[in-house]
Amino acid sequence: MNGPSQIAQNYVNVGVGKTRYGLIKTLALGIMAGAFISFGALGSTIGSVGLQPAGLSRIVSSLVFPIGLVLVLCAGGELFTGNSLVLIPVLERRIKPMDMFRNWGLAYTGNLVGSILIAELVVLSGTLDLYPGLSAAAINTAMAKCRLPIHAALIKGICCNFMVCLAVWISFGASEMAGKIAATYLPVFLFVLCGFEHCVANMYFIPVGLFASYVYPDVADALGSIGLNWFNFIFRNLIPVTIGNLVGGAACVAGVYWAAYLKKR
C-alpha cells in the first residue's frame, strides 16, 4: 500500500502521462469514461425505482452508481472530474497549464459525447420500459436537476468532486485490483448518498430525461415537466456543476495535497 506522500509523488508522473496522450486517444478514452459513468447512472436508477422509504431507494442507488468510476479506473478512461488532479504536475512545473487545459477540454468533450450517446441508446432501446415508473423516474430526476438553484448546483458540485478525487487519490494507494475497487467505491457511495452533483453523470441524467420526455410525452405531461429543457441543462446545471467540480477536485484535493506533500519549503 502506498501512503499519501507516495501517492502524491506517483501522481506527478501519472498526470504528466495523461497530457502526453494524442488527441484521438484522449477523446476515445473520454467517450469510454462518459459511457461507463452513464451505465452506472442507469443501473442506479433501475435498482432504486419504486423502493420505499426514500432513504432505502437512495442507499440502493448509492450502492450501484460507483460501478461507473470503478470501470473508469480499472478498465481505462479519461474522466474530466478525476483529471482535476492533473493540477499537481502543473504545480510541480512538470507540465504547462495549457497541457492541463487541453487534457481537460478533450476529456470533457469525450465525456459529453459518450454520456449523450448512452442516454439516446437507453431511450431508443426501450430500456425505460423494463417496468412501470422507470421512464417517469428518468424524467423526474432530470427535471429536479434542471430546477436546482445555481448556487446549490455549484456547492453540490464542489462537495461531489471532493469525494470523487479522493476516490481516485486513494485508489492509487492500492496495488491490487480488489483494493482499488474498495478505495474507489466508498467515497463515491458517499457522494451519491448525499445527493451531490457530478457534471459527467448529469451529462447522462438530464439528456436521458429530455429524450424520454419526447418519447413518453404523456408521462412528461403528467409530471408537469416545466423547466426541463436544453437551456436549463447547460446554464442552470452543467456549467455551475462543472465549475464546482473543478473547485472541489483541483483546489480542495490537488492543491491541498500538493502543498502538504510536494511543495518545496
Short mmCIF file of C-alpha atoms in Angstrom, two decimals, residues 96-236:
data_model
loop_
_atom_site.label_atom_id
_atom_site.label_comp_id
_atom_site.label_asym_id
_atom_site.label_seq_id
_atom_site.Cartn_x
_atom_site.Cartn_y
_atom_site.Cartn_z
CA LYS A 96 2.45 23.75 -18.65
CA PRO A 97 -1.04 24.96 -17.73
CA MET A 98 -2.06 24.73 -21.38
CA ASP A 99 -1.24 21.00 -21.32
CA MET A 100 -3.68 20.59 -18.43
CA PHE A 101 -6.39 22.67 -20.11
CA ARG A 102 -6.02 20.63 -23.31
CA ASN A 103 -6.47 17.40 -21.36
CA TRP A 104 -9.47 18.79 -19.51
CA GLY A 105 -11.08 20.07 -22.71
CA LEU A 106 -10.65 16.81 -24.63
CA ALA A 107 -11.74 14.64 -21.70
CA TYR A 108 -14.81 16.84 -21.12
CA THR A 109 -15.77 16.71 -24.78
CA GLY A 110 -15.35 12.94 -24.88
CA ASN A 111 -17.35 12.51 -21.66
CA LEU A 112 -20.19 14.60 -23.11
CA VAL A 113 -20.29 12.59 -26.34
CA GLY A 114 -20.20 9.24 -24.53
CA SER A 115 -22.86 10.21 -22.00
CA ILE A 116 -25.33 11.63 -24.51
CA LEU A 117 -24.79 8.63 -26.80
CA ILE A 118 -25.67 6.20 -23.99
CA ALA A 119 -28.66 8.35 -22.98
CA GLU A 120 -30.00 8.18 -26.54
CA LEU A 121 -29.38 4.44 -26.82
CA VAL A 122 -31.13 3.79 -23.49
CA VAL A 123 -34.28 5.53 -24.70
CA LEU A 124 -34.22 4.06 -28.22
CA SER A 125 -33.64 0.54 -26.89
CA GLY A 126 -36.76 0.63 -24.74
CA THR A 127 -34.77 0.07 -21.56
CA LEU A 128 -37.05 2.55 -19.79
CA ASP A 129 -39.93 0.14 -20.45
CA LEU A 130 -38.42 -2.55 -18.19
CA TYR A 131 -41.11 -1.85 -15.63
CA PRO A 132 -43.65 0.87 -14.85
CA GLY A 133 -42.28 4.04 -13.36
CA LEU A 134 -38.82 3.87 -14.91
CA SER A 135 -39.42 6.49 -17.60
CA ALA A 136 -41.09 8.72 -15.01
CA ALA A 137 -38.06 8.35 -12.73
CA ALA A 138 -35.70 9.36 -15.55
CA ILE A 139 -37.78 12.44 -16.40
CA ASN A 140 -38.28 13.38 -12.75
CA THR A 141 -34.55 13.18 -11.98
CA ALA A 142 -33.69 15.37 -14.97
CA MET A 143 -36.40 17.85 -14.05
CA ALA A 144 -35.17 18.15 -10.46
CA LYS A 145 -31.61 18.78 -11.63
CA CYS A 146 -32.73 21.48 -14.09
CA ARG A 147 -34.62 23.24 -11.30
CA LEU A 148 -31.69 23.38 -8.88
CA PRO A 149 -30.76 26.94 -7.85
CA ILE A 150 -27.44 27.86 -9.44
CA HIS A 151 -25.68 28.41 -6.10
CA ALA A 152 -26.87 24.97 -4.89
CA ALA A 153 -25.60 23.30 -8.08
CA LEU A 154 -22.23 25.00 -7.60
CA ILE A 155 -21.85 23.98 -3.96
CA LYS A 156 -23.05 20.43 -4.57
CA GLY A 157 -20.53 20.24 -7.41
CA ILE A 158 -17.71 21.23 -5.05
CA CYS A 159 -18.69 18.60 -2.48
CA CYS A 160 -19.12 15.93 -5.15
CA ASN A 161 -15.72 16.20 -6.77
CA PHE A 162 -14.05 16.47 -3.38
CA MET A 163 -15.26 12.87 -2.92
CA VAL A 164 -14.56 11.72 -6.49
CA CYS A 165 -10.97 12.96 -6.47
CA LEU A 166 -10.43 11.41 -3.04
CA ALA A 167 -11.67 8.13 -4.55
CA VAL A 168 -9.16 8.45 -7.40
CA TRP A 169 -6.44 9.52 -4.94
CA ILE A 170 -6.78 6.59 -2.56
CA SER A 171 -7.17 4.13 -5.43
CA PHE A 172 -3.52 4.91 -6.24
CA GLY A 173 -2.66 3.68 -2.77
CA ALA A 174 -3.65 0.13 -3.69
CA SER A 175 -1.61 -2.20 -5.85
CA GLU A 176 -4.24 -4.97 -6.19
CA MET A 177 -7.50 -4.77 -8.15
CA ALA A 178 -9.65 -5.54 -5.10
CA GLY A 179 -8.03 -2.72 -3.15
CA LYS A 180 -8.59 -0.25 -5.99
CA ILE A 181 -12.26 -1.21 -6.22
CA ALA A 182 -12.80 -0.81 -2.48
CA ALA A 183 -10.95 2.53 -2.42
CA THR A 184 -12.96 3.84 -5.35
CA TYR A 185 -16.28 2.55 -4.10
CA LEU A 186 -16.65 4.15 -0.69
CA PRO A 187 -16.21 7.89 -1.41
CA VAL A 188 -18.45 7.64 -4.50
CA PHE A 189 -21.09 5.81 -2.46
CA LEU A 190 -20.97 8.73 -0.02
CA PHE A 191 -21.37 11.48 -2.64
CA VAL A 192 -24.40 9.77 -4.21
CA LEU A 193 -25.94 9.15 -0.80
CA CYS A 194 -25.60 12.87 -0.01
CA GLY A 195 -27.16 13.96 -3.31
CA PHE A 196 -24.16 15.88 -4.64
CA GLU A 197 -23.82 16.89 -8.30
CA HIS A 198 -21.38 15.30 -10.79
CA CYS A 199 -21.14 17.04 -14.17
CA VAL A 200 -20.41 13.86 -16.17
CA ALA A 201 -23.24 11.93 -14.50
CA ASN A 202 -25.53 14.87 -15.31
CA MET A 203 -24.45 14.63 -18.95
CA TYR A 204 -26.41 11.37 -18.83
CA PHE A 205 -29.16 12.03 -16.27
CA ILE A 206 -30.54 15.19 -17.87
CA PRO A 207 -30.32 14.21 -21.57
CA VAL A 208 -31.93 10.81 -20.85
CA GLY A 209 -34.78 12.65 -19.16
CA LEU A 210 -35.06 15.04 -22.09
CA PHE A 211 -35.07 12.23 -24.66
CA ALA A 212 -37.59 10.30 -22.56
CA SER A 213 -39.89 13.34 -22.44
CA TYR A 214 -40.03 13.24 -26.27
CA VAL A 215 -40.73 9.50 -26.41
CA TYR A 216 -43.10 9.42 -23.42
CA PRO A 217 -44.95 12.77 -23.72
CA ASP A 218 -47.89 11.58 -21.60
CA VAL A 219 -45.55 10.75 -18.72
CA ALA A 220 -43.82 14.11 -19.07
CA ASP A 221 -47.14 15.97 -19.13
CA ALA A 222 -48.33 14.12 -16.04
CA LEU A 223 -45.18 15.17 -14.19
CA GLY A 224 -45.57 18.77 -15.35
CA SER A 225 -42.02 18.87 -16.73
CA ILE A 226 -41.68 22.67 -16.56
CA GLY A 227 -38.05 23.74 -16.76
CA LEU A 228 -36.82 20.54 -18.39
CA ASN A 229 -35.05 21.89 -21.46
CA TRP A 230 -31.60 22.13 -23.00
CA PHE A 231 -31.05 25.72 -21.88
CA ASN A 232 -31.55 24.85 -18.20
CA PHE A 233 -29.46 21.72 -18.63
CA ILE A 234 -26.48 23.74 -19.82
CA PHE A 235 -26.77 27.04 -17.96
CA ARG A 236 -28.57 26.15 -14.72
#
